[in-house]
Amino acid sequence: MRRLDGALVAAVVVGALLLAAPFYYAPYRVEQIASALVLAIIVLGLGILTGFSGQISLGHSAFVGIGAYIAAILVEDHGWPYVATIPVAGAVCLGAGIVVGLPALRLRGLHLALVTLAFAAVFPAMLRRFNGLTHGNRGIRLDDAVAPGWTGLADDQWVYMVVLVTAAALFLFARNVIRSRVGRSMIAVRDDEIAAQAAGINVARVRTLAFGLSALFAGVAGALETLLVGAVAPSSFGVLPSIGYVVGLVIGGVGSLVGALIGGFAIHFLPRWAADINVQLSGVVYGGLLIALTYIAPDGIVGLGRRARRLLSSPTNQGDNKS
Amino acid sequence: MKTRNRAIILSLAALAAACGGQRGDDESSPASTSVDDTTTSVDDTTTTVGAATTTEGTAAVASTPGTEVTTTEAEATTTEAEATTTEAEATTTTEAAPASLIDLADCPADYNPIEGVTEDEIRFASSVPQSGPAGTFNFIASGIRSYFNYYNATKGGYEGRNLVLDIKDDVYEPNRTLENVEEFLGSDQRPFAFLGMIGTPNNLFVWDKINEACIPHLYVLTGAAEWGADIPTHPWSVGVLPVYQLEVGVFLDYLVEQNPGVKTLALLYQNDDYGESYRMGLEKAAAEHGLEIVATETHERGETIIDIQINNLAESGADVFIGGITGDTCTNAIRGIGESAWDPILYISQTCTSKNFLDAAGPDGATGADKHAADVYSVTYIQDPSNPAFASSPGMSEYLANVEVYKDPNMPMLPNVGITAVGWQIGELVAATLESAGELSRPAIMDAARSLDFDGSMLLDGVSFQTGGTADPYALEQFSVVQYDGTNYKYSEIRDYEGRTLDFVDVDDLALE
């Protein structure tokens, strides 16, 4: 009971801070926080895939790209309002995720990682190839989103609020999925596939569904990124961002909602802080930070928090520490 | 436990790498000597914008955001054609001084034309890839900074003000470029102008924002034709590099002159905005010359093993190979063709002309004395720092003597790399633009950038930066065709395409809105 209250208080505090942020910070800073939230959504989706169904993907930048391009094409070429593109991007990516997830039925671990990595690697080339639809290398540039009059918000605040509300809805959705029968099936498949099958779980369906859900999160994040940036180009969706998402997942803590939020902020802000320390050595500083983090917090920052709490609450119980 | 040990070893390795990286930089750091003598008559900074005069003569006013400027009758500004040039190297000519293309009526209400200028600084900002796969472009920014330090230390800056370049890393990702520009725009130290940003999509992502803010978007470092084809809607953006389509046009003009019998072309290009410009240029120019493109292959950026593509092109047996390629791919293409049974004439991008790339193709390659001698052609406009033949030219010796002395100790510096020299040249061009502007203000600097006539010290003899309003928006349009025979370079006489870039560009191909 006490623990639940603590979690609730923490959620309310974080929510209040995030709500207040756009009224306190300068527009460019507000956009950075929104970018971090978008990354958190992607990490959250990846967390469902990796943390709960035990599959790995290095190809999520392609799903983000699909979502981003759907939003951009609908807004630019078909005159849709930005916000209406978000569910479409999510739905299409759900489908794309299920299709890409099919090979995942037969592939495990490293092999699956390679296939998804290849998906991410060819994605920008595909965008360039279909330039009638995607406008090729130069990408698509859109007019900035404008806040509706009734909100009384500045444009950047409006964009931020759309991102924040969508992120909150997706976090709630993820929490419910995880606690549902589907979520428990995923965990069962992750922990012991044969036992899960014996218990009557349709393993193939659960694994594909996890892929689809995870892609849905990435697609929605892509549409939000388009809203935020107001432009898309193939060079934004290469392999590197994909690896960044996995880094976020590990830093935050695999299999934790709070961890996804922390991971999103970490992969947005840590490289920038590293560059502030020394541009030339930014890669080294960032890499060093990551190594230090994996060393200090092997279960992610969330895991570190858990360990600290355990140590504080029951000093005699240090045996747990070995895990 | 094992993972722990591994982590410790990795951290140590990272530390070692970090220290190793720093060591070389510690020698001689001639701190960007700031000029103490800042007493230069402050009245010089009085800005005249149309009828409105910012009368407070103190330079401190320059950084006050609220400076009131009436922006209605703005056209009448600045750039007297006969702007007296103080430095010998900056010569401003007068042919039909173009009316200003800048209209301050569209600018923000609190617009300050001398924002970013203080009593002792003129602040420029840039976003370039400093890390990641495209991190080598950092040499350009390093070259610009080195020239600024040199200019500040030896020439006292511009009217006692040091030129300062703030740089942010964008890893070559357009989203990051946009984020960086927004951060500059939202910061306390907004720049006087943006300068030397790299990448076509990267600049396209930000040019609307920068133009809305009425801040000069100077010397965009991509050879796309966008920077100049759209002055009415983007009056604050100006490019500097030769347009790739023009380069291909020069290739074909020279080709049909030298080898009237050729009929068929084979094209290899990098599958991105850079290579695409070559394809667009080649399609247009080939049609005009009645030449046929019989084979086309692409490769992804970073994909340097191109044997399959070369084989496919070789099967076409085309008379001429055109390479819209860059970096290691240049070397591999020359070598691959040399090893095949195919015997075309080679024309490759001017980014390949660095001696570093061509020498690496080796004597057994296409450039070998046995087989394809004298068959590799390209164009260039700038002296190659890796070619000793230029070492004695005044511009190059000034560069070689100073570029390392005045480098930013926190940035990488390799004088022999061609793009470092390009950066140095851009730095010199910025100083010359300021000097020819007549007054220090954003509109004035744009007008100066639109009416350049400057013999850059690193350019080839007979090449100069020249622009003239909307009629001639492109700065570099004179080239020498270089022929490489495996050991020697033959530079043709300068071929002058001044004012003709748009003849080689299909404006429908461009990303204009």
Coordinates of C-alpha atoms in Angstrom, one line a residue, chain B:
Chain B
M1 CA 31.8 -10.6 -12.4
K2 CA 33.1 -11.2 -15.9
T3 CA 31.0 -8.4 -17.3
R4 CA 32.4 -6.1 -14.6
N5 CA 35.9 -6.8 -15.6
R6 CA 35.1 -6.3 -19.2
A7 CA 33.5 -3.0 -18.3
I8 CA 36.5 -1.9 -16.4
I9 CA 38.8 -2.7 -19.3
L10 CA 36.6 -0.9 -21.7
S11 CA 36.5 2.2 -19.5
L12 CA 40.3 2.1 -19.4
A13 CA 40.5 1.8 -23.1
A14 CA 38.1 4.7 -23.5
L15 CA 40.2 6.8 -21.2
A16 CA 43.4 5.9 -23.1
A17 CA 41.7 6.9 -26.3
A18 CA 40.6 10.1 -24.8
C19 CA 44.1 11.0 -23.6
G20 CA 45.7 9.9 -26.9
G21 CA 43.3 12.3 -28.7
Q22 CA 44.3 15.2 -26.5
R23 CA 48.0 14.9 -26.6
G24 CA 48.7 16.0 -30.1
D25 CA 46.7 19.1 -29.6
D26 CA 48.6 20.4 -26.6
E27 CA 51.5 21.8 -28.6
S28 CA 51.4 25.5 -29.5
S29 CA 48.0 26.9 -29.0
P30 CA 48.2 30.5 -30.1
A31 CA 45.1 31.4 -28.3
S32 CA 42.8 33.4 -30.6
T33 CA 44.7 36.5 -29.7
S34 CA 42.1 39.1 -29.1
V35 CA 42.7 42.6 -30.1
D36 CA 42.9 45.0 -27.2
D37 CA 42.5 48.0 -29.3
T38 CA 38.8 48.2 -29.5
T39 CA 38.6 51.9 -29.4
T40 CA 37.8 52.0 -33.0
S41 CA 35.4 54.8 -33.5
V42 CA 32.1 53.4 -32.5
D43 CA 30.3 55.7 -34.9
D44 CA 31.2 53.3 -37.6
T45 CA 28.5 50.9 -36.4
T46 CA 25.7 53.3 -36.8
T47 CA 23.3 51.4 -38.9
T48 CA 21.3 53.0 -41.7
V49 CA 18.3 51.1 -42.6
G50 CA 16.1 52.9 -45.0
A51 CA 15.1 56.1 -43.4
A52 CA 15.5 54.9 -39.9
T53 CA 18.8 55.5 -38.3
T54 CA 19.9 53.8 -35.1
T55 CA 21.3 57.0 -33.7
E56 CA 22.8 55.7 -30.5
G57 CA 26.3 55.4 -31.7
T58 CA 27.6 53.2 -28.9
A59 CA 28.4 49.7 -30.0
A60 CA 26.8 48.4 -26.9
V61 CA 23.5 49.2 -28.4
A62 CA 24.2 46.6 -31.0
S63 CA 23.4 43.8 -28.6
T64 CA 20.3 45.4 -27.2
P65 CA 17.4 43.5 -28.6
G66 CA 15.0 46.4 -28.4
T67 CA 16.8 48.7 -30.8
E68 CA 14.1 50.4 -32.7
V69 CA 14.2 50.2 -36.4
T70 CA 11.5 51.4 -38.7
T71 CA 11.4 48.9 -41.4
T72 CA 9.1 50.3 -44.0
E73 CA 11.3 52.1 -46.4
A74 CA 14.1 49.6 -46.3
E75 CA 15.0 49.0 -49.9
A76 CA 17.0 52.1 -50.2
T77 CA 19.8 50.7 -48.0
T78 CA 23.4 50.1 -48.0
T79 CA 26.0 48.9 -50.4
E80 CA 27.1 51.8 -52.3
A81 CA 28.6 50.3 -55.4
E82 CA 31.8 52.3 -54.8
A83 CA 32.3 50.9 -51.3
T84 CA 35.9 51.8 -50.8
T85 CA 37.9 48.7 -50.1
T86 CA 40.5 48.9 -47.4
E87 CA 42.3 45.6 -48.1
A88 CA 44.1 45.1 -51.3
E89 CA 42.6 41.7 -51.7
A90 CA 39.0 42.9 -51.7
T91 CA 38.1 44.6 -54.8
T92 CA 34.5 45.6 -55.3
T93 CA 33.5 46.5 -58.7
T94 CA 30.5 48.5 -59.7
E95 CA 28.8 47.0 -62.7
A96 CA 25.2 47.8 -62.3
A97 CA 25.0 47.9 -58.5
P98 CA 22.0 45.7 -57.9
A99 CA 19.2 47.1 -55.8
S100 CA 19.0 45.4 -52.4
L101 CA 17.0 42.2 -52.5
I102 CA 16.2 42.5 -48.9
D103 CA 12.9 43.8 -47.7
L104 CA 12.8 44.3 -43.9
A105 CA 9.1 44.7 -43.9
D106 CA 8.8 40.9 -43.5
C107 CA 11.1 40.8 -40.5
P108 CA 10.1 40.3 -36.9
A109 CA 8.8 43.4 -35.0
D110 CA 11.8 43.4 -32.7
Y111 CA 14.3 43.0 -35.5
N112 CA 17.8 44.3 -34.9
P113 CA 20.0 44.5 -37.9
I114 CA 23.2 44.5 -35.9
E115 CA 22.3 41.8 -33.4
G116 CA 25.2 39.5 -32.6
V117 CA 27.7 42.4 -33.0
T118 CA 29.3 43.8 -29.8
E119 CA 32.1 46.3 -29.3
D120 CA 34.7 43.5 -29.8
E121 CA 33.0 40.6 -31.5
I122 CA 31.0 39.6 -34.6
R123 CA 29.3 36.4 -33.8
F124 CA 28.6 33.7 -36.5
A125 CA 27.0 30.4 -35.9
S126 CA 27.1 27.1 -37.7
S127 CA 25.9 23.5 -37.4
V128 CA 28.1 20.9 -39.0
P129 CA 28.7 17.2 -38.6
Q130 CA 31.5 17.0 -36.0
S131 CA 31.1 13.4 -35.1
G132 CA 29.6 10.3 -36.7
P133 CA 30.2 8.9 -40.2
A134 CA 30.3 12.4 -41.8
G135 CA 32.5 13.8 -39.0
T136 CA 35.3 14.6 -41.4
F137 CA 33.4 17.6 -42.6
N138 CA 34.5 19.1 -39.3
F139 CA 37.7 20.1 -41.2
I140 CA 35.8 22.7 -43.0
A141 CA 34.6 24.3 -39.8
S142 CA 38.1 24.0 -38.4
G143 CA 39.5 25.8 -41.5
I144 CA 37.1 28.6 -41.1
R145 CA 37.9 29.0 -37.4
S146 CA 41.6 28.9 -38.1
Y147 CA 41.2 31.7 -40.7
F148 CA 39.1 33.8 -38.2
N149 CA 41.8 33.4 -35.6
Y150 CA 44.5 34.4 -38.1
Y151 CA 42.4 37.4 -39.3
N152 CA 41.7 38.5 -35.7
A153 CA 45.3 38.2 -34.7
T154 CA 47.1 39.6 -37.7
K155 CA 44.6 42.0 -39.2
G156 CA 42.9 43.1 -36.0
G157 CA 39.6 41.6 -36.9
Y158 CA 36.9 43.7 -38.7
E159 CA 37.2 47.2 -37.4
G160 CA 38.6 45.9 -34.1
R161 CA 36.0 43.2 -33.7
N162 CA 37.0 39.6 -33.6
L163 CA 35.2 37.2 -35.9
V164 CA 33.8 34.4 -33.7
L165 CA 32.2 31.2 -35.0
D166 CA 30.0 29.2 -32.7
I167 CA 29.7 25.6 -33.9
K168 CA 27.2 22.9 -32.9
D169 CA 27.4 19.2 -34.0
D170 CA 24.5 17.8 -36.0
V171 CA 25.9 14.4 -36.9
Y172 CA 24.7 15.3 -40.4
E173 CA 21.1 14.6 -39.3
P174 CA 18.7 17.3 -40.6
N175 CA 16.6 17.1 -37.4
R176 CA 19.6 17.9 -35.4
T177 CA 20.5 20.8 -37.7
L178 CA 17.1 22.2 -37.1
E179 CA 17.4 21.7 -33.3
N180 CA 20.7 23.5 -33.3
V181 CA 19.5 26.4 -35.3
E182 CA 16.5 26.8 -33.0
E183 CA 18.8 26.6 -30.0
F184 CA 20.9 29.4 -31.5
L185 CA 17.8 31.4 -32.2
G186 CA 16.5 31.0 -28.7
S187 CA 19.8 31.6 -26.9
D188 CA 21.1 34.8 -25.3
Q189 CA 23.9 35.0 -27.8
R190 CA 22.0 35.0 -31.1
P191 CA 24.4 35.1 -34.1
F192 CA 24.8 38.0 -36.5
A193 CA 24.7 35.4 -39.2
F194 CA 24.7 31.7 -39.8
L195 CA 27.7 30.5 -41.8
G196 CA 28.9 27.5 -43.7
M197 CA 26.3 24.9 -42.8
I198 CA 26.8 21.6 -44.5
G199 CA 24.4 19.2 -46.3
T200 CA 21.5 19.9 -48.7
P201 CA 18.6 18.4 -46.6
N202 CA 20.2 19.9 -43.5
N203 CA 20.1 23.4 -44.9
L204 CA 16.6 22.9 -46.5
F205 CA 15.3 22.0 -43.0
V206 CA 16.4 25.3 -41.6
W207 CA 16.2 27.9 -44.4
D208 CA 12.6 28.8 -43.8
K209 CA 13.3 29.5 -40.1
I210 CA 16.4 31.5 -40.8
N211 CA 14.8 33.6 -43.5
E212 CA 11.8 34.3 -41.3
A213 CA 14.1 35.6 -38.7
C214 CA 15.9 37.8 -41.3
I215 CA 19.3 36.5 -40.4
P216 CA 21.9 36.0 -43.1
H217 CA 22.3 32.3 -44.0
L218 CA 25.7 32.8 -45.5
Y219 CA 27.7 30.5 -47.8
V220 CA 25.8 27.3 -47.5
L221 CA 28.3 24.5 -48.2
T222 CA 26.5 22.3 -50.6
G223 CA 26.6 22.4 -54.4
A224 CA 22.8 22.1 -54.7
A225 CA 21.3 24.7 -57.0
E226 CA 18.6 25.7 -54.4
W227 CA 20.8 28.4 -52.9
G228 CA 20.3 31.1 -55.4
A229 CA 17.3 29.7 -57.5
D230 CA 14.8 31.1 -55.0
I231 CA 15.9 34.5 -53.9
P232 CA 12.4 36.1 -53.8
T233 CA 11.3 33.7 -51.1
H234 CA 14.6 33.1 -49.5
P235 CA 16.5 36.3 -49.8
W236 CA 18.7 35.6 -46.8
S237 CA 20.2 32.3 -48.0
V238 CA 23.3 32.4 -50.3
G239 CA 25.4 29.5 -51.5
V240 CA 29.1 29.5 -52.5
L241 CA 30.2 26.1 -53.9
P242 CA 30.0 25.5 -57.6
V243 CA 26.7 23.8 -58.5
Y244 CA 27.1 20.1 -59.3
Q245 CA 24.9 20.3 -62.4
L246 CA 27.1 23.0 -63.8
E247 CA 30.2 20.8 -63.1
V248 CA 28.7 18.0 -65.3
G249 CA 27.9 20.6 -67.9
V250 CA 31.5 21.6 -68.0
F251 CA 32.6 17.9 -68.3
L252 CA 30.4 17.4 -71.4
D253 CA 31.3 20.6 -73.1
Y254 CA 35.0 19.8 -72.7
L255 CA 34.4 16.2 -73.7
V256 CA 32.7 16.9 -77.0
E257 CA 35.4 19.5 -77.8
Q258 CA 38.2 17.0 -77.1
N259 CA 36.6 13.8 -78.3
P260 CA 33.9 14.7 -80.9
G261 CA 33.4 11.0 -81.7
V262 CA 32.0 9.9 -78.3
K263 CA 28.3 8.9 -78.2
T264 CA 27.6 6.9 -75.0
L265 CA 27.9 7.6 -71.3
A266 CA 27.8 5.5 -68.2
L267 CA 27.0 7.0 -64.9
L268 CA 27.8 6.0 -61.3
Y269 CA 26.5 8.2 -58.6
Q270 CA 26.0 8.2 -54.8
N271 CA 22.4 7.6 -54.0
D272 CA 21.7 10.8 -52.1
D273 CA 21.1 14.4 -52.8
Y274 CA 24.7 14.9 -53.7
G275 CA 24.9 12.2 -56.4
E276 CA 21.4 13.0 -57.6
S277 CA 22.5 16.4 -58.6
Y278 CA 25.0 14.8 -61.0
R279 CA 22.4 12.6 -62.4
M280 CA 20.0 15.5 -63.0
G281 CA 22.8 17.6 -64.5
L282 CA 24.0 14.8 -66.8
E283 CA 20.5 14.0 -68.1
K284 CA 20.1 17.6 -69.1
A285 CA 23.5 18.2 -70.5
A286 CA 23.6 14.8 -72.4
A287 CA 20.3 15.6 -74.1
E288 CA 21.6 18.9 -75.3
H289 CA 24.8 17.4 -76.7
G290 CA 22.9 14.4 -78.2
L291 CA 24.8 11.9 -76.1
E292 CA 23.1 8.8 -74.7
I293 CA 23.3 7.5 -71.1
V294 CA 23.5 3.8 -71.7
A295 CA 24.0 2.6 -68.1
T296 CA 23.4 4.0 -64.7
E297 CA 24.4 2.6 -61.3
T298 CA 24.2 3.9 -57.8
H299 CA 25.9 3.1 -54.5
E300 CA 24.8 4.0 -51.0
R301 CA 26.9 6.6 -49.1
G302 CA 29.6 4.8 -47.2
E303 CA 29.5 1.8 -49.6
T304 CA 32.9 2.0 -51.1
I305 CA 33.2 -1.5 -52.6
I306 CA 31.6 -0.9 -55.9
D307 CA 32.9 -3.8 -58.1
I308 CA 29.4 -5.0 -59.0
Q309 CA 28.4 -1.5 -60.2
I310 CA 31.6 -1.1 -62.2
N311 CA 31.1 -4.6 -63.8
N312 CA 27.6 -3.6 -64.8
L313 CA 28.8 -0.3 -66.3
A314 CA 31.6 -2.1 -68.0
E315 CA 29.2 -4.4 -69.8
S316 CA 27.6 -1.4 -71.4
G317 CA 31.0 -0.6 -73.1
A318 CA 30.2 3.1 -72.9
D319 CA 32.7 5.6 -74.3
V320 CA 32.8 7.7 -71.2
F321 CA 32.5 7.1 -67.4
I322 CA 30.9 9.8 -65.3
G323 CA 31.3 9.6 -61.6
G324 CA 29.0 11.6 -59.3
I325 CA 31.0 10.0 -56.4
T326 CA 33.2 11.1 -53.6
G327 CA 35.9 10.0 -51.1
D328 CA 37.2 6.5 -51.3
T329 CA 34.7 5.6 -54.0
C330 CA 36.7 7.8 -56.4
T331 CA 39.8 5.8 -55.8
N332 CA 38.0 2.5 -56.1
A333 CA 36.2 3.5 -59.3
I334 CA 39.4 4.5 -61.0
R335 CA 41.1 1.3 -59.9
G336 CA 38.1 -0.9 -60.7
I337 CA 37.8 0.4 -64.2
G338 CA 41.6 0.1 -64.7
E339 CA 41.4 -3.6 -63.8
S340 CA 38.5 -4.3 -66.1
A341 CA 38.6 -4.7 -69.8
W342 CA 36.6 -1.5 -70.3
D343 CA 38.5 1.5 -71.6
P344 CA 36.4 4.6 -71.2
I345 CA 37.4 8.2 -70.7
L346 CA 36.8 9.0 -67.0
Y347 CA 35.2 12.2 -65.7
I348 CA 34.9 12.3 -62.0
S349 CA 33.5 14.8 -59.4
Q350 CA 35.7 17.7 -58.5
T351 CA 35.6 16.4 -54.9
C352 CA 37.8 13.6 -56.2
T353 CA 40.6 15.8 -57.5
S354 CA 42.5 15.7 -54.3
K355 CA 45.9 14.2 -54.9
N356 CA 45.2 11.9 -51.9
F357 CA 42.4 10.1 -53.7
L358 CA 44.0 10.0 -57.2
D359 CA 47.4 8.7 -56.0
A360 CA 45.7 6.0 -54.0
A361 CA 44.3 4.6 -57.2
G362 CA 47.9 3.4 -57.9
P363 CA 49.9 2.9 -61.1
D364 CA 48.1 -0.3 -61.8
G365 CA 44.8 1.4 -62.0
A366 CA 43.2 3.4 -64.7
T367 CA 45.8 6.0 -64.2
G368 CA 48.7 3.7 -64.9
A369 CA 51.1 4.6 -67.7
D370 CA 50.3 1.4 -69.5
K371 CA 46.6 1.5 -70.2
H372 CA 44.5 4.5 -69.4
A373 CA 47.1 7.2 -69.2
A374 CA 45.9 10.7 -69.5
D375 CA 42.3 9.5 -69.3
V376 CA 41.1 10.8 -65.9
Y377 CA 39.5 14.2 -66.0
S378 CA 37.8 16.4 -63.5
V379 CA 37.3 20.1 -62.8
T380 CA 38.5 22.3 -60.0
Y381 CA 38.4 25.9 -58.9
I382 CA 40.7 25.8 -55.8
Q383 CA 44.3 25.0 -55.2
D384 CA 45.0 21.5 -53.8
P385 CA 47.0 21.7 -50.6
S386 CA 48.1 18.1 -51.1
N387 CA 49.7 19.0 -54.5
P388 CA 53.2 20.5 -54.0
A389 CA 52.9 22.3 -57.3
F390 CA 50.8 25.0 -55.5
A391 CA 53.0 25.3 -52.4
S392 CA 54.7 28.4 -53.7
S393 CA 51.6 30.4 -54.6
P394 CA 51.1 33.4 -52.3
G395 CA 47.7 32.2 -51.1
M396 CA 48.8 28.7 -50.5
S397 CA 52.0 29.7 -48.7
E398 CA 50.1 32.0 -46.5
Y399 CA 47.7 29.2 -45.7
L400 CA 50.4 26.6 -45.1
A401 CA 52.3 28.9 -42.8
N402 CA 49.4 29.8 -40.7
V403 CA 46.6 27.3 -40.8
E404 CA 48.1 25.2 -38.1
V405 CA 49.5 28.0 -36.0
Y406 CA 46.0 29.6 -35.7
K407 CA 44.0 26.4 -35.4
D408 CA 41.5 25.9 -32.7
P409 CA 43.3 23.5 -30.4
N410 CA 40.0 21.8 -29.7
M411 CA 39.3 21.0 -33.3
P412 CA 41.0 18.5 -35.7
M413 CA 43.4 20.0 -38.2
L414 CA 45.0 18.5 -41.2
P415 CA 46.3 21.2 -43.6
N416 CA 46.7 18.7 -46.5
V417 CA 43.0 17.8 -46.6
G418 CA 41.3 19.8 -49.4
I419 CA 38.3 20.7 -47.3
T420 CA 40.4 22.4 -44.7
A421 CA 41.6 24.7 -47.4
V422 CA 38.0 25.2 -48.5
G423 CA 37.2 26.3 -44.9
W424 CA 40.1 28.7 -44.8
Q425 CA 39.0 30.2 -48.1
I426 CA 35.4 30.6 -46.8
G427 CA 36.8 32.4 -43.8
E428 CA 38.7 34.8 -46.0
L429 CA 35.6 35.3 -48.1
V430 CA 33.5 36.2 -45.0
A431 CA 36.1 38.8 -44.0
A432 CA 36.1 40.2 -47.5
T433 CA 32.3 40.3 -47.6
L434 CA 32.3 42.3 -44.4
E435 CA 34.9 44.6 -45.8
S436 CA 33.0 45.3 -49.0
A437 CA 29.7 45.7 -47.2
G438 CA 30.3 49.4 -46.5
E439 CA 28.5 49.1 -43.1
L440 CA 28.1 46.5 -40.5
S441 CA 24.5 45.3 -40.6
R442 CA 22.6 42.2 -41.7
P443 CA 21.0 43.7 -44.8
A444 CA 24.4 45.2 -45.8
I445 CA 26.2 41.9 -45.5
M446 CA 23.5 40.2 -47.7
D447 CA 23.8 42.9 -50.3
A448 CA 27.6 42.4 -50.3
A449 CA 27.2 38.6 -50.6
R450 CA 24.9 39.2 -53.7
S451 CA 27.5 41.5 -55.4
L452 CA 30.8 39.7 -54.8
D453 CA 33.9 40.2 -56.9
F454 CA 36.7 38.8 -54.9
D455 CA 39.8 36.9 -55.9
G456 CA 40.1 34.4 -53.1
S457 CA 43.7 33.7 -52.3
M458 CA 43.2 29.9 -52.5
L459 CA 41.4 30.0 -55.8
L460 CA 43.1 29.1 -59.0
D461 CA 44.4 32.0 -61.1
G462 CA 41.5 33.3 -63.1
V463 CA 38.8 32.1 -60.8
S464 CA 37.0 34.5 -58.5
F465 CA 33.9 34.7 -56.4
Q466 CA 31.4 36.7 -58.4
T467 CA 27.7 37.3 -57.8
G468 CA 25.3 39.8 -59.2
G469 CA 21.8 39.9 -57.6
T470 CA 19.1 37.5 -58.9
A471 CA 20.7 37.4 -62.4
D472 CA 23.9 35.9 -61.2
P473 CA 23.3 34.2 -57.8
Y474 CA 26.1 31.7 -57.9
A475 CA 29.6 32.6 -56.7
L476 CA 31.9 30.1 -58.4
E477 CA 31.4 29.5 -62.1
Q478 CA 35.0 29.3 -63.5
F479 CA 36.9 26.1 -63.7
S480 CA 40.0 24.5 -64.9
V481 CA 39.7 21.0 -66.3
V482 CA 42.3 18.8 -64.7
Q483 CA 43.8 15.9 -66.5
Y484 CA 45.7 13.3 -64.5
D485 CA 48.1 10.9 -66.1
G486 CA 49.1 8.9 -63.0
T487 CA 51.9 11.3 -62.0
N488 CA 51.2 14.7 -63.3
Y489 CA 48.3 17.1 -63.3
K490 CA 47.6 19.2 -66.4
Y491 CA 45.3 22.1 -65.7
S492 CA 43.5 23.5 -68.7
E493 CA 43.0 27.2 -69.2
I494 CA 40.1 28.6 -67.1
R495 CA 36.8 27.9 -68.7
D496 CA 34.4 30.7 -67.8
Y497 CA 30.7 30.0 -67.1
E498 CA 30.1 33.2 -65.2
G499 CA 26.4 33.8 -64.8
R500 CA 25.4 30.6 -66.6
T501 CA 24.7 28.1 -63.8
L502 CA 21.0 28.2 -64.3
D503 CA 21.4 27.1 -67.9
F504 CA 22.5 23.7 -66.6
V505 CA 19.8 23.3 -64.0
D506 CA 16.3 22.1 -64.4
V507 CA 14.5 24.3 -61.9
D508 CA 11.6 21.8 -61.7
D509 CA 14.0 19.3 -60.1
L510 CA 14.7 21.6 -57.1
A511 CA 13.0 21.5 -53.7
L512 CA 11.6 25.0 -53.9
E513 CA 8.2 25.8 -52.5

